[in-house]
């Protein structure tokens, strides 16, 4: 069931004192609005994908394999509702870059090289706006109400659903333009299931461009956000 939006209603209250001419009427507008949802749900994350302080010498010691890879950081997330309801979420990065032309590759959590897409390689930039590298987002370990579930996604706002290629603890690569819905279903099904509590993991994989590392003479930082937004379906 979708959330029901209550239309805005404007009600004009007219006053016409006897001593006033008709054109001198005063008016006041009462605005009435609201939102009805099938249940009250919250989505939250625990912690950040913090890479801390990494020295250039440490990066070079580890070696460059299509980029200086910073490793994987895991961020747990949770969707909790006050009653069972069908929900999904979108994943949207603050900015997207030309991932298809990136000078580096991002590693999948299983260690393999992840294919480049413009809507999934998220730029890392320094304080001057110079491109340092990229990172990507993966999802895994979905659990809902202590049940075994499958990860599913929709490319048409929930009209149709498909099973994500990877399941369980195997991570799924996510495109982060905000135009896909991610949800969950009973094992073997493709219909989103109503749940009260669902949790999963977001994996972040990042890499720095080797030529950028060669120019570092002082501390540089990167700080970017990716938003998980709850959707009622």
mmCIF file of N, CA and C in Angstrom, residues 53-140:
data_model
loop_
_atom_site.group_PDB
_atom_site.id
_atom_site.type_symbol
_atom_site.label_atom_id
_atom_site.label_comp_id
_atom_site.label_asym_id
_atom_site.label_seq_id
_atom_site.Cartn_x
_atom_site.Cartn_y
_atom_site.Cartn_z
ATOM 1 N N UNK A 53 43.483 7.758 9.003
ATOM 2 C CA UNK A 53 44.662 8.403 8.413
ATOM 3 C C UNK A 53 45.571 7.343 7.807
ATOM 4 N N UNK A 54 45.847 7.504 6.535
ATOM 5 C CA UNK A 54 46.676 6.539 5.805
ATOM 6 C C UNK A 54 47.879 7.279 5.235
ATOM 7 N N UNK A 55 49.062 6.797 5.508
ATOM 8 C CA UNK A 55 50.267 7.455 4.992
ATOM 9 C C UNK A 55 50.508 7.066 3.538
ATOM 10 N N UNK A 56 51.131 7.978 2.809
ATOM 11 C CA UNK A 56 51.483 7.706 1.409
ATOM 12 C C UNK A 56 52.420 6.512 1.325
ATOM 13 N N UNK A 57 53.356 6.425 2.272
ATOM 14 C CA UNK A 57 54.298 5.302 2.251
ATOM 15 C C UNK A 57 53.573 3.972 2.440
ATOM 16 N N UNK A 58 52.530 3.984 3.265
ATOM 17 C CA UNK A 58 51.746 2.764 3.468
ATOM 18 C C UNK A 58 51.023 2.364 2.191
ATOM 19 N N UNK A 59 50.458 3.351 1.496
ATOM 20 C CA UNK A 59 49.792 3.062 0.229
ATOM 21 C C UNK A 59 50.763 2.439 -0.763
ATOM 22 N N UNK A 60 51.933 3.059 -0.891
ATOM 23 C CA UNK A 60 52.901 2.579 -1.873
ATOM 24 C C UNK A 60 53.470 1.227 -1.479
ATOM 25 N N UNK A 61 53.558 0.988 -0.186
ATOM 26 C CA UNK A 61 54.054 -0.307 0.279
ATOM 27 C C UNK A 61 53.092 -1.432 -0.103
ATOM 28 N N UNK A 62 51.790 -1.114 -0.049
ATOM 29 C CA UNK A 62 50.788 -2.111 -0.422
ATOM 30 C C UNK A 62 50.722 -2.328 -1.927
ATOM 31 N N UNK A 63 51.223 -1.357 -2.681
ATOM 32 C CA UNK A 63 51.266 -1.498 -4.130
ATOM 33 C C UNK A 63 50.001 -1.014 -4.813
ATOM 34 N N UNK A 64 50.157 -0.666 -6.089
ATOM 35 C CA UNK A 64 49.045 -0.174 -6.890
ATOM 36 C C UNK A 64 48.586 -1.251 -7.859
ATOM 37 N N UNK A 65 47.336 -1.629 -7.746
ATOM 38 C CA UNK A 65 46.729 -2.599 -8.651
ATOM 39 C C UNK A 65 45.533 -1.922 -9.294
ATOM 40 N N UNK A 66 45.784 -1.189 -10.399
ATOM 41 C CA UNK A 66 44.752 -0.367 -11.033
ATOM 42 C C UNK A 66 44.212 0.664 -10.040
ATOM 43 N N UNK A 67 45.111 1.208 -9.200
ATOM 44 C CA UNK A 67 44.737 2.179 -8.184
ATOM 45 C C UNK A 67 45.214 1.730 -6.817
ATOM 46 N N UNK A 68 45.385 2.681 -5.907
ATOM 47 C CA UNK A 68 45.741 2.332 -4.530
ATOM 48 C C UNK A 68 44.440 2.033 -3.771
ATOM 49 N N UNK A 69 44.190 0.776 -3.508
ATOM 50 C CA UNK A 69 42.929 0.359 -2.901
ATOM 51 C C UNK A 69 42.979 0.515 -1.381
ATOM 52 N N UNK A 70 41.940 1.146 -0.848
ATOM 53 C CA UNK A 70 41.879 1.434 0.584
ATOM 54 C C UNK A 70 41.177 0.335 1.374
ATOM 55 N N UNK A 71 40.621 -0.630 0.692
ATOM 56 C CA UNK A 71 39.942 -1.724 1.376
ATOM 57 C C UNK A 71 38.442 -1.506 1.493
ATOM 58 N N UNK A 72 37.801 -2.367 2.266
ATOM 59 C CA UNK A 72 36.350 -2.358 2.427
ATOM 60 C C UNK A 72 35.988 -1.864 3.826
ATOM 61 N N UNK A 73 34.982 -1.016 3.896
ATOM 62 C CA UNK A 73 34.419 -0.597 5.173
ATOM 63 C C UNK A 73 32.940 -0.975 5.197
ATOM 64 N N UNK A 74 32.501 -1.559 6.316
ATOM 65 C CA UNK A 74 31.122 -2.013 6.457
ATOM 66 C C UNK A 74 30.326 -1.055 7.335
ATOM 67 N N UNK A 75 29.128 -0.716 6.886
ATOM 68 C CA UNK A 75 28.231 0.156 7.649
ATOM 69 C C UNK A 75 26.876 -0.545 7.781
ATOM 70 N N UNK A 76 26.505 -1.008 8.982
ATOM 71 C CA UNK A 76 25.193 -1.636 9.170
ATOM 72 C C UNK A 76 24.065 -0.613 9.014
ATOM 73 N N UNK A 77 22.930 -1.067 8.470
ATOM 74 C CA UNK A 77 21.748 -0.217 8.418
ATOM 75 C C UNK A 77 20.531 -1.009 8.860
ATOM 76 N N UNK A 78 19.473 -0.277 9.230
ATOM 77 C CA UNK A 78 18.284 -0.909 9.780
ATOM 78 C C UNK A 78 17.039 -0.141 9.369
ATOM 79 N N UNK A 79 15.972 -0.875 9.068
ATOM 80 C CA UNK A 79 14.655 -0.287 8.833
ATOM 81 C C UNK A 79 13.705 -0.891 9.859
ATOM 82 N N UNK A 80 13.136 -0.052 10.713
ATOM 83 C CA UNK A 80 12.231 -0.528 11.756
ATOM 84 C C UNK A 80 10.876 0.155 11.613
ATOM 85 N N UNK A 81 9.799 -0.636 11.731
ATOM 86 C CA UNK A 81 8.435 -0.133 11.585
ATOM 87 C C UNK A 81 7.608 -0.563 12.790
ATOM 88 N N UNK A 82 6.535 0.178 13.064
ATOM 89 C CA UNK A 82 5.712 -0.169 14.220
ATOM 90 C C UNK A 82 4.685 -1.255 13.914
ATOM 91 N N UNK A 83 4.597 -1.670 12.651
ATOM 92 C CA UNK A 83 3.771 -2.804 12.251
ATOM 93 C C UNK A 83 4.288 -3.289 10.903
ATOM 94 N N UNK A 84 3.978 -4.523 10.499
ATOM 95 C CA UNK A 84 4.491 -5.041 9.227
ATOM 96 C C UNK A 84 4.016 -4.201 8.043
ATOM 97 N N UNK A 85 4.926 -3.823 7.183
ATOM 98 C CA UNK A 85 4.603 -3.014 6.012
ATOM 99 C C UNK A 85 5.642 -3.282 4.936
ATOM 100 N N UNK A 86 5.245 -3.127 3.682
ATOM 101 C CA UNK A 86 6.172 -3.303 2.571
ATOM 102 C C UNK A 86 6.936 -2.001 2.343
ATOM 103 N N UNK A 87 8.237 -2.078 2.401
ATOM 104 C CA UNK A 87 9.072 -0.910 2.165
ATOM 105 C C UNK A 87 10.217 -1.267 1.222
ATOM 106 N N UNK A 88 10.864 -0.241 0.744
ATOM 107 C CA UNK A 88 12.066 -0.380 -0.076
ATOM 108 C C UNK A 88 12.927 0.837 0.232
ATOM 109 N N UNK A 89 14.059 0.946 -0.440
ATOM 110 C CA UNK A 89 14.874 2.144 -0.273
ATOM 111 C C UNK A 89 15.636 2.429 -1.555
ATOM 112 N N UNK A 90 15.989 3.685 -1.719
ATOM 113 C CA UNK A 90 16.845 4.101 -2.822
ATOM 114 C C UNK A 90 18.232 4.426 -2.278
ATOM 115 N N UNK A 91 19.219 4.423 -3.158
ATOM 116 C CA UNK A 91 20.594 4.770 -2.790
ATOM 117 C C UNK A 91 21.052 5.882 -3.731
ATOM 118 N N UNK A 92 21.383 7.036 -3.160
ATOM 119 C CA UNK A 92 21.732 8.197 -3.974
ATOM 120 C C UNK A 92 23.009 8.843 -3.457
ATOM 121 N N UNK A 93 23.998 8.964 -4.315
ATOM 122 C CA UNK A 93 25.256 9.618 -3.957
ATOM 123 C C UNK A 93 25.138 11.124 -4.130
ATOM 124 N N UNK A 94 25.922 11.858 -3.339
ATOM 125 C CA UNK A 94 25.943 13.314 -3.468
ATOM 126 C C UNK A 94 26.331 13.744 -4.874
ATOM 127 N N UNK A 95 27.247 13.010 -5.474
ATOM 128 C CA UNK A 95 27.670 13.312 -6.833
ATOM 129 C C UNK A 95 28.103 12.027 -7.516
ATOM 130 N N UNK A 96 28.024 12.043 -8.830
ATOM 131 C CA UNK A 96 28.475 10.913 -9.633
ATOM 132 C C UNK A 96 29.542 11.400 -10.592
ATOM 133 N N UNK A 97 30.466 10.526 -10.931
ATOM 134 C CA UNK A 97 31.539 10.917 -11.829
ATOM 135 C C UNK A 97 31.576 10.036 -13.051
ATOM 136 N N UNK A 98 32.490 10.347 -13.941
ATOM 137 C CA UNK A 98 32.654 9.569 -15.170
ATOM 138 C C UNK A 98 33.388 8.280 -14.842
ATOM 139 N N UNK A 99 32.673 7.380 -14.189
ATOM 140 C CA UNK A 99 33.291 6.126 -13.786
ATOM 141 C C UNK A 99 33.822 5.318 -14.948
ATOM 142 N N UNK A 100 33.138 5.426 -16.100
ATOM 143 C CA UNK A 100 33.554 4.637 -17.258
ATOM 144 C C UNK A 100 34.921 5.054 -17.777
ATOM 145 N N UNK A 101 35.353 6.272 -17.439
ATOM 146 C CA UNK A 101 36.670 6.743 -17.877
ATOM 147 C C UNK A 101 37.649 6.864 -16.711
ATOM 148 N N UNK A 102 37.283 6.301 -15.572
ATOM 149 C CA UNK A 102 38.145 6.375 -14.395
ATOM 150 C C UNK A 102 39.504 5.738 -14.671
ATOM 151 N N UNK A 103 40.581 6.361 -14.171
ATOM 152 C CA UNK A 103 41.919 5.772 -14.351
ATOM 153 C C UNK A 103 42.186 4.611 -13.400
ATOM 154 N N UNK A 104 41.203 4.263 -12.563
ATOM 155 C CA UNK A 104 41.381 3.175 -11.603
ATOM 156 C C UNK A 104 40.171 2.248 -11.652
ATOM 157 N N UNK A 105 40.284 1.133 -10.966
ATOM 158 C CA UNK A 105 39.167 0.217 -10.774
ATOM 159 C C UNK A 105 38.854 0.117 -9.284
ATOM 160 N N UNK A 106 37.608 -0.215 -8.997
ATOM 161 C CA UNK A 106 37.182 -0.463 -7.625
ATOM 162 C C UNK A 106 37.124 -1.971 -7.412
ATOM 163 N N UNK A 107 37.561 -2.407 -6.246
ATOM 164 C CA UNK A 107 37.506 -3.838 -5.954
ATOM 165 C C UNK A 107 36.186 -4.213 -5.283
ATOM 166 N N UNK A 108 35.629 -5.316 -5.740
ATOM 167 C CA UNK A 108 34.450 -5.917 -5.119
ATOM 168 C C UNK A 108 34.866 -6.462 -3.749
ATOM 169 N N UNK A 109 33.940 -6.541 -2.780
ATOM 170 C CA UNK A 109 34.309 -7.119 -1.482
ATOM 171 C C UNK A 109 34.917 -8.511 -1.558
ATOM 172 N N UNK A 110 34.624 -9.264 -2.628
ATOM 173 C CA UNK A 110 35.226 -10.597 -2.751
ATOM 174 C C UNK A 110 36.624 -10.554 -3.360
ATOM 175 N N UNK A 111 37.124 -9.328 -3.655
ATOM 176 C CA UNK A 111 38.469 -9.168 -4.179
ATOM 177 C C UNK A 111 38.556 -9.035 -5.680
ATOM 178 N N UNK A 112 37.472 -9.307 -6.384
ATOM 179 C CA UNK A 112 37.479 -9.189 -7.841
ATOM 180 C C UNK A 112 37.378 -7.720 -8.252
ATOM 181 N N UNK A 113 37.675 -7.448 -9.517
ATOM 182 C CA UNK A 113 37.582 -6.089 -10.040
ATOM 183 C C UNK A 113 36.149 -5.816 -10.481
ATOM 184 N N UNK A 114 35.609 -4.683 -10.054
ATOM 185 C CA UNK A 114 34.234 -4.336 -10.393
ATOM 186 C C UNK A 114 34.190 -3.512 -11.674
ATOM 187 N N UNK A 115 33.272 -3.875 -12.563
ATOM 188 C CA UNK A 115 33.106 -3.153 -13.823
ATOM 189 C C UNK A 115 32.760 -1.694 -13.562
ATOM 190 N N UNK A 116 33.178 -0.815 -14.485
ATOM 191 C CA UNK A 116 32.952 0.618 -14.322
ATOM 192 C C UNK A 116 31.609 1.046 -14.913
ATOM 193 N N UNK A 117 30.884 1.868 -14.156
ATOM 194 C CA UNK A 117 29.657 2.489 -14.638
ATOM 195 C C UNK A 117 29.642 3.936 -14.168
ATOM 196 N N UNK A 118 29.098 4.826 -15.013
ATOM 197 C CA UNK A 118 29.046 6.234 -14.634
ATOM 198 C C UNK A 118 28.125 6.485 -13.447
ATOM 199 N N UNK A 119 27.116 5.617 -13.245
ATOM 200 C CA UNK A 119 26.171 5.846 -12.154
ATOM 201 C C UNK A 119 26.477 4.998 -10.930
ATOM 202 N N UNK A 120 27.728 4.567 -10.804
ATOM 203 C CA UNK A 120 28.082 3.791 -9.614
ATOM 204 C C UNK A 120 29.461 4.128 -9.059
ATOM 205 N N UNK A 121 30.341 4.692 -9.858
ATOM 206 C CA UNK A 121 31.635 5.146 -9.350
ATOM 207 C C UNK A 121 31.447 6.551 -8.785
ATOM 208 N N UNK A 122 31.644 6.695 -7.477
ATOM 209 C CA UNK A 122 31.397 7.962 -6.797
ATOM 210 C C UNK A 122 32.728 8.677 -6.573
ATOM 211 N N UNK A 123 32.881 9.918 -7.053
ATOM 212 C CA UNK A 123 34.162 10.611 -6.939
ATOM 213 C C UNK A 123 34.558 10.902 -5.492
ATOM 214 N N UNK A 124 35.850 10.829 -5.235
ATOM 215 C CA UNK A 124 36.450 11.339 -4.009
ATOM 216 C C UNK A 124 37.268 12.556 -4.404
ATOM 217 N N UNK A 125 36.997 13.700 -3.784
ATOM 218 C CA UNK A 125 37.716 14.925 -4.126
ATOM 219 C C UNK A 125 38.327 15.534 -2.871
ATOM 220 N N UNK A 126 39.413 16.277 -3.075
ATOM 221 C CA UNK A 126 40.059 16.942 -1.942
ATOM 222 C C UNK A 126 39.412 18.297 -1.689
ATOM 223 N N UNK A 127 39.976 19.063 -0.757
ATOM 224 C CA UNK A 127 39.408 20.350 -0.388
ATOM 225 C C UNK A 127 39.394 21.368 -1.505
ATOM 226 N N UNK A 128 40.240 21.167 -2.522
ATOM 227 C CA UNK A 128 40.278 22.075 -3.667
ATOM 228 C C UNK A 128 39.405 21.589 -4.813
ATOM 229 N N UNK A 129 38.698 20.494 -4.591
ATOM 230 C CA UNK A 129 37.837 19.964 -5.640
ATOM 231 C C UNK A 129 38.545 19.087 -6.648
ATOM 232 N N UNK A 130 39.820 18.776 -6.398
ATOM 233 C CA UNK A 130 40.564 17.937 -7.340
ATOM 234 C C UNK A 130 40.225 16.468 -7.110
ATOM 235 N N UNK A 131 40.070 15.740 -8.191
ATOM 236 C CA UNK A 131 39.711 14.330 -8.112
ATOM 237 C C UNK A 131 40.858 13.514 -7.531
ATOM 238 N N UNK A 132 40.563 12.776 -6.448
ATOM 239 C CA UNK A 132 41.559 11.924 -5.797
ATOM 240 C C UNK A 132 41.381 10.459 -6.171
ATOM 241 N N UNK A 133 40.132 10.064 -6.339
ATOM 242 C CA UNK A 133 39.830 8.662 -6.597
ATOM 243 C C UNK A 133 38.335 8.458 -6.668
ATOM 244 N N UNK A 134 37.915 7.218 -6.438
ATOM 245 C CA UNK A 134 36.492 6.882 -6.489
ATOM 246 C C UNK A 134 36.174 5.871 -5.398
ATOM 247 N N UNK A 135 34.887 5.753 -5.097
ATOM 248 C CA UNK A 135 34.442 4.643 -4.258
ATOM 249 C C UNK A 135 33.114 4.124 -4.793
ATOM 250 N N UNK A 136 32.731 2.944 -4.356
ATOM 251 C CA UNK A 136 31.495 2.318 -4.810
ATOM 252 C C UNK A 136 30.777 1.698 -3.626
ATOM 253 N N UNK A 137 29.482 1.408 -3.824
ATOM 254 C CA UNK A 137 28.614 0.897 -2.764
ATOM 255 C C UNK A 137 28.139 -0.512 -3.107
ATOM 256 N N UNK A 138 28.121 -1.379 -2.108
ATOM 257 C CA UNK A 138 27.633 -2.753 -2.248
ATOM 258 C C UNK A 138 26.672 -3.044 -1.093
ATOM 259 N N UNK A 139 25.768 -3.999 -1.296
ATOM 260 C CA UNK A 139 24.812 -4.407 -0.269
ATOM 261 C C UNK A 139 24.937 -5.899 0.003
ATOM 262 N N UNK A 140 24.722 -6.296 1.260
ATOM 263 C CA UNK A 140 24.721 -7.727 1.581
ATOM 264 C C UNK A 140 24.011 -7.973 2.906
#
